[in-house]
Amino acid sequence: MIEFKQVHKQYPNGLVALKDINLSIDQGEYIAIIGLSGAGKSTLLRCINRMHDISEGTLTVEGIEISKLKGRGIRQLRRKIGMIFQSFNLVTRISVIKNVLVAFVPEMPFWRKTLGIFTEDEKRRALMSLDKVGILDKAYVRVDQLSGGQQQRVALARTLAQNPGIILADEPVASLDPVTANQVMEDFRRINEEMNMTVIINIHHVELALAYATRVIGIRAGEVVYDGPSQEVNDQV
Ligand code: ADP
Ligand code: ADP
């Protein structure tokens, strides 16, 4: 459902960040992309939701060649793809549930957007997402009262509320302590299994990648140097 064919990405300053990437990713996979800082992991993820444009080759998502998409098509693509960042991107001064409800804003009619009114159904869906990541009891707590791990779960709940088929996570556990990082990786696994969402995570902790993901893709200097089941990874990467 995500297919890279001979994809190259060169930044405007001339730096080639991706070289001849060929990958085929199926619905429901849990993939860890590993590699050193600067290897091209972040660039690769950002090409999938058109935060970056590829320079050569073809990149298709659910059969659609995404470089051909324009404004509306790009918005539809991004609705299908949830993106999670290391820095959570939450509004910390407001409650957890309000942060999750933000997921519904793009689809709301203008008058509800301006008044900030949410339906009972939207509230129910937001609470369900919080329940999925085990922080339902924090729904009415302000985000700045939560630990880093709990905040990452709020970000994950917001993404789930959007009901995407694909979740891309750029170093989601990099700023977390080891215990919390394991819990967040476990959350991703549960979501992957129970909701059949495709999960692709950039991570530089090789042990965590091997422990949770089912497939590992190793990137070095913009090239795929390993691609296979996590059980079979050795020191090739
Ligand atoms: P990773 O996520 O593995 O750390 P990145 O994808 O962020 O790697 O970066 C890959 C390479 O592309 C690095 O050399 C980085 O400096 C470079 N790079 C990233 N973003 C840009 C940009 N906007 N313009 C130019 N070079 C960039
Ligand atoms: P990340 O945590 O995603 O790896 P970075 O600190 O590498 O972020 O980069 C932060 C921002 O700077 C990103 O938007 C990235 O695209 C851009 N960037 C990274 N490297 C370069 C570079 N060599 N030249 C220009 N922009 C860059």
XYZ file of N, CA and C and ligand atoms in Angstrom:
765
model
N 0.811 -1.231 0.000
C 0.000 0.000 0.000
C 0.845 1.283 0.000
N 2.122 1.152 0.448
C 3.083 2.256 0.246
C 4.222 1.694 -0.578
N 4.497 2.324 -1.695
C 5.502 1.770 -2.597
C 6.475 2.851 -3.066
N 7.752 2.622 -2.772
C 8.818 3.502 -3.275
C 9.458 2.800 -4.453
N 9.537 3.480 -5.598
C 10.266 2.919 -6.734
C 11.336 3.885 -7.188
N 12.566 3.467 -7.020
C 13.728 4.280 -7.444
C 13.594 5.737 -7.005
N 13.256 5.914 -5.742
C 13.034 7.269 -5.246
C 14.359 7.936 -4.868
N 14.530 9.147 -5.377
C 15.656 9.997 -4.989
C 15.091 11.268 -4.387
N 15.806 11.791 -3.415
C 15.414 13.081 -2.852
C 16.659 13.942 -2.697
N 16.621 15.065 -3.379
C 17.722 16.016 -3.257
C 17.151 17.316 -2.708
N 17.763 17.846 -1.657
C 17.302 19.120 -1.115
C 17.770 20.260 -2.017
N 17.086 21.402 -1.947
C 17.440 22.535 -2.815
C 18.924 22.937 -2.707
N 19.537 22.693 -1.550
C 20.951 23.060 -1.411
C 21.891 22.044 -2.063
N 21.311 21.019 -2.717
C 22.138 20.055 -3.437
C 22.374 18.755 -2.698
N 22.088 18.735 -1.389
C 22.341 17.526 -0.611
C 21.376 16.395 -1.021
N 21.957 15.236 -1.348
C 21.126 14.091 -1.727
C 20.822 13.282 -0.466
N 19.568 13.310 -0.011
C 19.204 12.674 1.254
C 18.701 11.249 1.062
N 18.144 10.937 -0.122
C 17.679 9.574 -0.402
C 18.154 9.169 -1.785
N 18.663 7.922 -1.878
C 19.196 7.441 -3.156
C 18.566 6.110 -3.525
N 17.919 6.058 -4.640
C 17.397 4.814 -5.182
C 16.697 3.954 -4.133
N 15.679 4.526 -3.502
C 14.927 3.788 -2.482
C 13.849 2.952 -3.165
N 13.855 1.648 -2.870
C 12.824 0.738 -3.360
C 12.255 -0.005 -2.165
N 10.985 0.240 -1.875
C 10.377 -0.382 -0.700
C 8.917 -0.663 -0.994
N 8.429 -1.751 -0.452
C 7.021 -2.060 -0.583
C 6.497 -2.378 0.815
N 5.532 -1.597 1.255
C 5.028 -1.722 2.623
C 3.547 -2.072 2.580
N 3.175 -3.145 3.288
C 1.783 -3.604 3.274
C 0.984 -3.002 4.418
N -0.341 -2.979 4.213
C -1.255 -2.561 5.282
C -1.028 -3.459 6.504
N -0.944 -2.829 7.681
C -0.853 -3.588 8.920
C 0.555 -3.949 9.365
N 1.575 -3.479 8.649
C 2.945 -3.754 9.105
C 3.332 -2.811 10.247
N 4.266 -3.275 11.080
C 4.854 -2.442 12.132
C 6.349 -2.382 11.833
N 6.787 -1.254 11.306
C 8.139 -1.120 10.777
C 8.951 -0.120 11.590
N 10.176 -0.489 11.884
C 11.112 0.463 12.486
C 12.159 0.820 11.448
N 12.379 2.115 11.272
C 13.449 2.568 10.389
C 14.605 2.993 11.280
N 15.736 2.312 11.106
C 16.863 2.610 11.990
C 18.042 3.150 11.174
N 18.912 3.826 11.861
C 20.081 4.412 11.201
C 20.576 5.586 12.017
N 21.795 6.003 11.744
C 22.406 7.088 12.506
C 21.719 8.409 12.187
N 21.961 9.388 13.015
C 21.459 10.722 12.761
C 22.002 11.219 11.418
N 21.119 11.781 10.599
C 21.534 12.270 9.283
C 21.454 11.226 8.184
N 21.028 10.005 8.519
C 20.973 8.919 7.525
C 19.884 9.137 6.477
N 18.827 9.861 6.857
C 17.741 10.111 5.914
C 16.386 9.581 6.375
N 16.290 9.126 7.621
C 15.045 8.534 8.144
C 13.891 9.536 8.112
N 14.189 10.714 8.617
C 13.155 11.725 8.708
C 12.697 12.169 7.315
N 13.636 12.317 6.424
C 13.308 12.685 5.044
C 12.387 11.634 4.433
N 12.718 10.366 4.659
C 11.928 9.279 4.081
C 10.477 9.327 4.573
N 10.301 9.501 5.883
C 8.938 9.561 6.429
C 8.185 10.757 5.854
N 8.873 11.888 5.789
C 8.205 13.116 5.369
C 7.828 13.123 3.893
N 8.462 12.266 3.119
C 8.041 12.148 1.719
C 6.688 11.442 1.622
N 6.385 10.557 2.583
C 5.165 9.750 2.496
C 3.911 10.608 2.669
N 3.984 11.660 3.465
C 2.784 12.507 3.600
C 2.943 13.859 2.900
N 3.925 13.931 2.018
C 4.152 15.131 1.197
C 4.557 16.354 2.021
N 5.140 16.131 3.205
C 5.807 17.260 3.863
C 7.038 17.631 3.034
N 7.634 16.639 2.377
C 8.709 16.864 1.411
C 8.296 16.246 0.080
N 8.796 16.813 -1.010
C 8.564 16.227 -2.333
C 9.787 15.427 -2.751
N 9.544 14.308 -3.414
C 10.671 13.535 -3.936
C 11.182 14.212 -5.211
N 12.433 13.909 -5.581
C 13.019 14.535 -6.776
C 12.893 13.637 -8.000
N 12.990 12.321 -7.772
C 12.910 11.362 -8.889
C 12.258 10.084 -8.404
N 11.739 9.293 -9.343
C 11.128 8.013 -8.999
C 9.649 8.171 -8.731
N 9.014 7.102 -8.246
C 7.594 7.185 -7.922
C 7.337 6.694 -6.508
N 6.409 7.364 -5.864
C 6.003 7.011 -4.501
C 4.481 6.945 -4.496
N 3.950 5.754 -4.286
C 2.493 5.600 -4.284
C 1.990 5.201 -2.907
N 0.831 5.753 -2.549
C 0.147 5.411 -1.303
C -1.254 4.967 -1.693
N -1.611 3.750 -1.344
C -2.893 3.156 -1.739
C -3.122 3.319 -3.237
N -2.089 3.070 -4.003
C -2.206 3.090 -5.453
C -2.165 4.465 -6.100
N -2.101 5.511 -5.294
C -2.088 6.867 -5.845
C -0.660 7.404 -5.862
N -0.239 7.884 -7.013
C 1.094 8.471 -7.107
C 1.042 9.865 -6.478
N 1.627 9.991 -5.320
C 1.339 11.187 -4.508
C 1.992 12.453 -5.034
N 3.038 12.323 -5.853
C 3.656 13.558 -6.375
C 2.713 14.271 -7.344
N 1.674 13.559 -7.813
C 0.717 14.186 -8.735
C -0.385 14.942 -7.991
N -0.473 14.750 -6.668
C -1.571 15.360 -5.920
C -1.383 16.863 -5.781
N -2.535 17.571 -5.778
C -2.505 19.013 -5.531
C -3.226 19.284 -4.212
N -3.443 20.536 -3.885
C -4.008 20.965 -2.600
C -4.992 20.028 -1.934
N -6.152 19.797 -2.584
C -7.184 18.986 -1.952
C -6.728 17.540 -1.779
N -6.059 17.029 -2.816
C -5.552 15.661 -2.775
C -4.529 15.478 -1.657
N -3.701 16.485 -1.455
C -2.695 16.406 -0.384
C -3.387 16.410 0.976
N -4.428 17.219 1.108
C -5.154 17.239 2.391
C -5.806 15.888 2.661
N -6.362 15.269 1.609
C -6.961 13.936 1.791
C -5.908 12.910 2.176
N -4.744 12.999 1.528
C -3.640 12.087 1.850
C -3.265 12.219 3.322
N -3.146 13.463 3.786
C -2.705 13.690 5.167
C -3.745 13.268 6.188
N -4.997 13.217 5.764
C -6.041 12.738 6.664
C -5.912 11.225 6.885
N -5.400 10.552 5.862
C -5.213 9.093 5.957
C -3.962 8.727 6.745
N -3.098 9.722 6.954
C -1.801 9.459 7.563
C -1.661 10.280 8.834
N -1.498 9.602 9.962
C -1.268 10.319 11.217
C 0.225 10.492 11.420
N 0.615 11.680 11.857
C 2.052 11.934 12.041
C 2.328 12.261 13.504
N 3.338 11.605 14.055
C 3.717 11.819 15.456
C 5.176 12.285 15.496
N 5.445 13.280 16.323
C 6.805 13.824 16.394
C 7.420 13.605 17.777
N 8.729 13.739 17.820
C 9.442 13.622 19.092
C 8.942 14.658 20.102
N 8.576 15.823 19.590
C 8.230 16.943 20.471
C 6.737 17.024 20.805
N 5.964 15.994 20.482
C 4.536 15.856 20.808
C 3.619 16.861 20.098
N 4.056 18.128 19.934
C 3.219 19.166 19.313
C 1.833 19.283 19.950
N 1.802 19.452 21.263
C 0.531 19.624 21.967
C 0.409 21.064 22.465
N -0.836 21.465 22.759
C -1.045 22.758 23.414
C -1.074 22.465 24.904
N -0.009 22.830 25.593
C 0.172 22.318 26.958
C -0.701 23.010 28.005
N -1.232 24.201 27.683
C -1.998 24.917 28.705
C -3.461 24.496 28.753
N -3.884 23.630 27.842
C -5.284 23.210 27.858
C -5.388 21.715 28.155
N -6.628 21.252 28.322
C -6.828 19.879 28.790
C -6.437 18.865 27.721
N -6.237 17.648 28.189
C -5.921 16.525 27.325
C -7.004 16.333 26.269
N -8.275 16.314 26.701
C -9.343 16.015 25.726
C -9.431 17.099 24.653
N -9.187 18.351 25.028
C -9.226 19.414 24.014
C -8.131 19.207 22.974
N -6.987 18.719 23.429
C -5.906 18.439 22.482
C -6.289 17.319 21.517
N -7.041 16.352 22.007
C -7.452 15.247 21.134
C -8.543 15.715 20.169
N -9.448 16.561 20.667
C -10.541 17.064 19.824
C -10.026 17.864 18.623
N -8.818 18.410 18.762
C -8.194 19.141 17.652
C -8.171 18.292 16.377
N -8.100 16.978 16.548
C -8.063 16.079 15.386
C -9.282 16.257 14.485
N -10.412 16.682 15.053
C -11.647 16.781 14.263
C -11.790 18.128 13.554
N -10.973 19.088 13.938
C -11.147 20.453 13.423
C -11.120 20.542 11.884
N -10.169 19.852 11.218
C -10.145 20.000 9.749
C -11.453 19.609 9.063
N -12.226 18.720 9.665
C -13.461 18.258 9.018
C -14.699 19.012 9.498
N -14.543 19.929 10.433
C -15.708 20.606 10.993
C -16.196 21.721 10.079
N -17.537 21.956 10.065
C -18.027 23.115 9.320
C -17.485 24.404 9.947
N -17.402 25.426 9.114
C -16.758 26.676 9.523
C -17.338 27.249 10.817
N -18.665 27.230 10.946
C -19.269 27.873 12.121
C -18.883 27.152 13.414
N -18.746 25.828 13.337
C -18.346 25.100 14.553
C -16.872 25.345 14.861
N -16.080 25.451 13.777
C -14.660 25.757 13.944
C -14.475 27.064 14.699
N -15.196 28.097 14.251
C -14.993 29.413 14.852
C -15.496 29.447 16.292
N -16.561 28.696 16.569
C -17.094 28.701 17.932
C -16.419 27.657 18.826
N -15.675 26.761 18.199
C -15.002 25.713 18.982
C -15.979 24.755 19.639
N -17.052 24.430 18.914
C -18.072 23.521 19.460
C -17.866 22.117 18.919
N -17.857 21.146 19.819
C -17.691 19.748 19.401
C -18.960 18.972 19.711
N -19.245 17.981 18.873
C -20.451 17.183 19.085
C -20.198 16.117 20.154
N -21.297 15.549 20.647
C -21.174 14.472 21.635
C -20.422 13.295 21.029
N -20.683 13.044 19.753
C -20.021 11.928 19.087
C -18.503 12.165 19.023
N -18.112 13.394 18.731
C -16.683 13.704 18.695
C -16.056 13.525 20.076
N -16.758 13.973 21.103
C -16.233 13.805 22.472
C -16.099 12.323 22.814
N -17.102 11.546 22.399
C -17.059 10.107 22.667
C -15.853 9.474 21.970
N -15.634 9.879 20.708
C -14.496 9.321 19.967
C -13.164 9.738 20.576
N -13.100 10.965 21.074
C -11.861 11.439 21.719
C -11.579 10.620 22.982
N -12.641 10.366 23.757
C -12.464 9.590 24.990
C -12.064 8.154 24.671
N -12.638 7.606 23.603
C -12.271 6.237 23.183
C -10.789 6.156 22.833
N -10.283 7.183 22.140
C -8.866 7.194 21.768
C -7.982 7.265 23.012
N -8.407 8.055 23.984
C -7.630 8.149 25.224
C -7.639 6.818 25.958
N -8.771 6.143 25.893
C -8.881 4.827 26.522
C -7.914 3.839 25.862
N -7.821 3.900 24.536
C -6.930 2.998 23.778
C -5.478 3.084 24.231
N -5.057 4.297 24.646
C -3.663 4.458 25.058
C -3.530 4.541 26.585
N -4.619 4.180 27.268
C -4.537 4.008 28.717
C -4.464 5.282 29.547
N -4.962 6.400 29.018
C -4.942 7.627 29.834
C -6.315 8.299 29.885
N -7.349 7.471 29.868
C -8.709 8.000 29.953
C -8.898 8.826 31.232
N -8.269 8.398 32.312
C -8.420 9.105 33.594
C -7.777 10.496 33.582
N -7.004 10.797 32.539
C -6.337 12.115 32.465
C -7.078 13.079 31.534
N -8.256 12.691 31.051
C -8.943 13.456 30.007
C -9.086 14.943 30.345
N -9.376 15.265 31.597
C -9.659 16.662 31.946
C -8.514 17.331 32.704
N -7.338 16.700 32.609
C -6.137 17.275 33.222
C -5.432 18.126 32.169
N -4.788 19.213 32.615
C -4.004 20.010 31.670
C -2.763 19.244 31.233
N -2.419 19.376 29.963
C -1.297 18.619 29.399
C 0.014 18.893 30.152
N 0.196 20.132 30.613
C 1.478 20.429 31.281
C 1.602 19.778 32.661
N 0.558 19.070 33.106
C 0.655 18.329 34.368
C 1.066 16.874 34.134
N 1.273 16.513 32.883
C 1.565 15.106 32.564
C 3.063 14.885 32.343
N 3.471 13.639 32.514
C 4.859 13.265 32.231
C 5.069 13.212 30.719
N 6.329 13.129 30.311
C 6.648 13.054 28.879
C 5.978 11.875 28.201
N 5.969 10.733 28.854
C 5.355 9.537 28.272
C 3.850 9.702 28.111
N 3.227 10.322 29.130
C 1.781 10.560 29.043
C 1.481 11.558 27.932
N 2.352 12.536 27.767
C 2.135 13.513 26.694
C 2.260 12.855 25.324
N 3.204 11.944 25.184
C 3.327 11.262 23.898
C 2.064 10.431 23.633
N 1.466 9.902 24.709
C 0.219 9.151 24.538
C -0.942 10.055 24.141
N -0.943 11.276 24.623
C -1.974 12.232 24.187
C -1.824 12.474 22.678
N -0.587 12.654 22.256
C -0.332 12.873 20.815
C -0.798 11.653 20.015
N -0.552 10.475 20.574
C -0.971 9.252 19.901
C -2.505 9.161 19.856
N -3.159 9.524 20.964
C -4.629 9.503 20.999
C -5.209 10.473 19.975
N -4.595 11.642 19.858
C -5.072 12.627 18.871
C -4.966 12.056 17.456
N -3.874 11.366 17.208
C -3.697 10.751 15.898
C -4.715 9.633 15.671
N -4.991 8.836 16.705
C -5.973 7.751 16.567
C -7.369 8.300 16.286
N -7.697 9.435 16.908
C -9.021 10.030 16.729
C -9.270 10.380 15.264
N -8.200 10.664 14.581
C -8.265 10.991 13.154
C -8.574 9.730 12.327
N -8.453 8.570 12.960
C -8.679 7.260 12.343
C -7.908 7.060 11.037
N -6.592 7.231 11.090
C -5.786 7.083 9.875
C -5.493 5.610 9.606
N -5.197 5.268 8.375
C -4.776 3.899 8.075
C -3.298 3.692 8.357
N -2.583 4.813 8.388
C -1.126 4.772 8.515
C -0.692 5.743 9.608
N 0.227 5.301 10.455
C 0.826 6.213 11.433
C 2.318 6.309 11.173
N 2.812 7.528 10.989
C 4.239 7.764 10.831
C 4.723 8.448 12.107
N 5.761 7.926 12.709
C 6.244 8.514 13.955
C 7.734 8.794 13.831
N 8.087 10.075 13.958
C 9.479 10.488 13.784
C 10.150 10.591 15.149
N 10.936 9.604 15.500
C 11.639 9.544 16.787
C 10.678 9.774 17.970
N 9.606 8.985 18.070
C 8.603 9.241 19.102
C 9.086 8.950 20.519
N 10.150 8.185 20.664
C 10.587 7.832 22.014
C 11.958 8.425 22.356
N 12.480 9.257 21.470
C 13.855 9.741 21.659
C 14.026 10.551 22.940
N 12.964 11.258 23.348
C 13.141 12.109 24.534
C 12.579 11.457 25.796
N 12.261 10.164 25.727
C 11.645 9.493 26.871
C 12.655 8.605 27.604
N 12.408 8.387 28.897
C 13.273 7.485 29.639
C 12.990 6.050 29.168
N 13.905 5.108 29.443
C 13.779 3.757 28.875
C 12.456 3.057 29.196
N 11.986 3.182 30.436
C 10.744 2.488 30.810
C 9.569 3.051 30.005
N 9.476 4.380 29.947
C 8.392 5.023 29.213
C 8.504 4.743 27.720
N 9.734 4.738 27.223
C 9.937 4.453 25.797
C 9.387 3.068 25.458
N 9.635 2.101 26.326
C 9.095 0.760 26.111
C 7.571 0.764 26.107
N 6.978 1.533 27.024
C 5.511 1.578 27.083
C 4.932 2.179 25.800
N 5.574 3.223 25.299
C 5.059 3.863 24.081
C 5.214 2.916 22.885
N 6.341 2.207 22.815
C 6.522 1.225 21.737
C 5.454 0.130 21.822
N 5.101 -0.238 23.051
C 4.051 -1.237 23.279
C 2.685 -0.688 22.850
N 2.428 0.591 23.122
C 1.188 1.224 22.648
C 1.070 1.106 21.133
N 2.174 1.414 20.457
C 2.165 1.323 18.992
C 1.859 -0.110 18.556
N 2.433 -1.076 19.273
C 2.196 -2.469 18.892
C 0.718 -2.838 19.060
N 0.138 -2.385 20.172
C -1.266 -2.719 20.409
C -2.160 -2.103 19.342
N -1.870 -0.845 19.019
C -2.653 -0.149 17.986
C -2.501 -0.847 16.639
N -1.275 -1.227 16.347
C -0.990 -1.940 15.104
C -1.791 -3.245 15.043
N -1.808 -3.989 16.140
C -2.485 -5.287 16.137
C -3.995 -5.160 16.194
N -4.475 -4.303 17.098
C -5.925 -4.251 17.326
C -6.655 -3.465 16.246
N -6.003 -2.461 15.685
C -6.696 -1.608 14.721
C -6.168 -1.813 13.308
N -5.241 -2.740 13.152
C -4.638 -3.034 11.857
C -4.106 -1.780 11.156
N -3.578 -0.848 11.950
C -2.976 0.343 11.351
C -1.524 0.032 10.984
N -1.115 0.559 9.853
C 0.290 0.465 9.460
C 1.068 1.460 10.311
N 2.122 0.993 10.962
C 2.905 1.872 11.831
C 4.353 1.894 11.341
N 4.863 3.074 11.073
C 6.259 3.219 10.647
C 6.938 4.211 11.586
N 7.969 3.724 12.259
C 8.619 4.517 13.301
C 10.085 4.733 12.988
N 10.540 5.964 13.056
C 11.978 6.245 13.019
C 12.514 6.139 14.426
N 13.599 5.420 14.568
C 14.102 5.215 15.922
C 15.587 4.928 15.848
N 16.364 5.550 16.736
C 17.783 5.218 16.690
C 18.194 4.195 17.751
N 17.255 3.819 18.629
C 17.511 2.747 19.600
C 17.288 1.408 18.922
N 18.368 0.737 18.546
C 18.208 -0.508 17.804
C 17.492 -1.577 18.645
N 17.806 -1.638 19.940
C 17.205 -2.689 20.789
C 15.682 -2.532 20.844
N 15.222 -1.301 20.970
C 13.770 -1.075 21.014
C 13.130 -1.443 19.682
N 13.797 -1.092 18.607
C 13.283 -1.417 17.279
C 13.108 -2.929 17.150
N 14.136 -3.664 17.558
C 14.095 -5.123 17.420
C 13.053 -5.746 18.340
N 12.864 -5.142 19.512
C 11.950 -5.729 20.484
C 10.486 -5.582 20.074
N 10.151 -4.544 19.326
C 8.734 -4.281 19.083
C 8.300 -4.367 17.622
N 9.128 -3.886 16.713
C 8.692 -3.872 15.316
C 8.806 -5.278 14.734
N 8.041 -5.544 13.684
C 8.161 -6.861 13.046
C 9.099 -6.812 11.846
N 9.306 -5.610 11.313
C 10.219 -5.460 10.177
C 11.125 -4.261 10.434
N 12.365 -4.426 10.083
C 13.332 -3.359 10.317
C 13.955 -2.953 8.990
N 13.991 -1.641 8.764
C 14.645 -1.110 7.562
C 15.820 -0.256 8.034
N 16.997 -0.621 7.602
C 18.190 0.131 7.993
C 18.592 1.088 6.888
N 18.844 2.331 7.264
C 19.223 3.355 6.280
C 20.611 3.863 6.631
N 21.452 3.980 5.629
C 22.760 4.596 5.845
C 23.053 5.512 4.670
N 23.381 6.754 4.967
C 23.697 7.755 3.934
C 22.677 7.747 2.790
N 21.397 7.702 3.155
C 20.340 7.830 2.159
C 20.003 6.556 1.407
N 20.646 5.438 1.783
C 20.359 4.186 1.078
C 19.865 3.111 2.035
N 19.003 2.237 1.526
C 18.543 1.110 2.337
C 19.660 0.069 2.361
N 20.154 -0.224 3.558
C 21.239 -1.204 3.673
C 20.763 -2.506 4.320
N 19.551 -2.493 4.860
C 18.987 -3.712 5.417
C 17.475 -3.595 5.349
N 16.812 -4.702 5.048
C 15.351 -4.708 5.077
C 14.925 -6.142 5.342
N 14.379 -6.389 6.516
C 13.962 -7.748 6.811
C 13.291 -7.870 8.164
N 12.898 -9.096 8.516
C 12.238 -9.313 9.798
C 13.161 -8.939 10.951
N 12.581 -8.402 12.023
C 13.429 -7.914 13.112
C 14.221 -9.039 13.772
N 13.711 -10.282 13.728
C 14.446 -11.381 14.363
C 15.770 -11.671 13.675
N 15.883 -11.285 12.409
C 17.067 -11.682 11.650
C 18.131 -10.592 11.548
N 17.866 -9.471 12.202
C 18.844 -8.382 12.113
C 20.077 -8.746 12.933
N 21.242 -8.568 12.364
C 22.457 -8.668 13.180
C 23.214 -7.359 13.052
N 24.490 -7.407 13.030
C 25.231 -6.141 12.997
C 25.469 -5.628 11.581
N 24.557 -5.979 10.671
C 24.681 -5.487 9.297
C 24.389 -4.002 9.182
N 23.659 -3.472 10.176
C 23.197 -2.086 10.011
C 24.235 -1.118 10.577
P 17.689 11.446 10.005
O 16.231 11.592 10.206
O 18.116 10.050 9.720
O 18.482 12.073 11.108
P 17.326 13.438 7.960
O 16.368 12.881 6.987
O 16.853 14.435 8.953
O 18.089 12.241 8.676
O 18.523 14.103 7.151
C 19.177 13.447 6.063
C 20.182 14.408 5.475
O 19.503 15.473 4.843
C 21.081 15.057 6.523
O 22.372 15.198 5.941
C 20.435 16.410 6.772
O 21.370 17.363 7.191
C 19.864 16.724 5.409
N 18.695 17.586 5.453
C 17.565 17.381 6.156
N 16.673 18.344 5.941
C 17.264 19.187 5.047
C 16.854 20.390 4.416
N 15.656 20.917 4.631
N 17.709 20.960 3.559
C 18.908 20.433 3.326
N 19.353 19.302 3.878
C 18.541 18.689 4.733
P 15.096 16.074 13.045
O 14.908 16.060 14.533
O 13.827 15.889 12.289
O 16.225 15.204 12.550
P 16.820 18.267 12.445
O 17.303 18.933 13.692
O 17.713 17.363 11.670
O 15.436 17.582 12.747
O 16.322 19.387 11.432
C 15.388 20.376 11.819
C 14.920 21.087 10.578
O 16.028 21.576 9.822
C 14.146 20.174 9.628
O 13.087 20.904 9.042
C 15.156 19.774 8.597
O 14.509 19.509 7.349
C 16.040 21.009 8.519
N 17.438 20.670 8.211
C 18.163 19.666 8.713
N 19.392 19.635 8.190
C 19.453 20.674 7.331
C 20.464 21.206 6.474
N 21.662 20.629 6.363
N 20.175 22.288 5.751
C 18.974 22.855 5.836
N 17.969 22.419 6.627
C 18.211 21.343 7.367
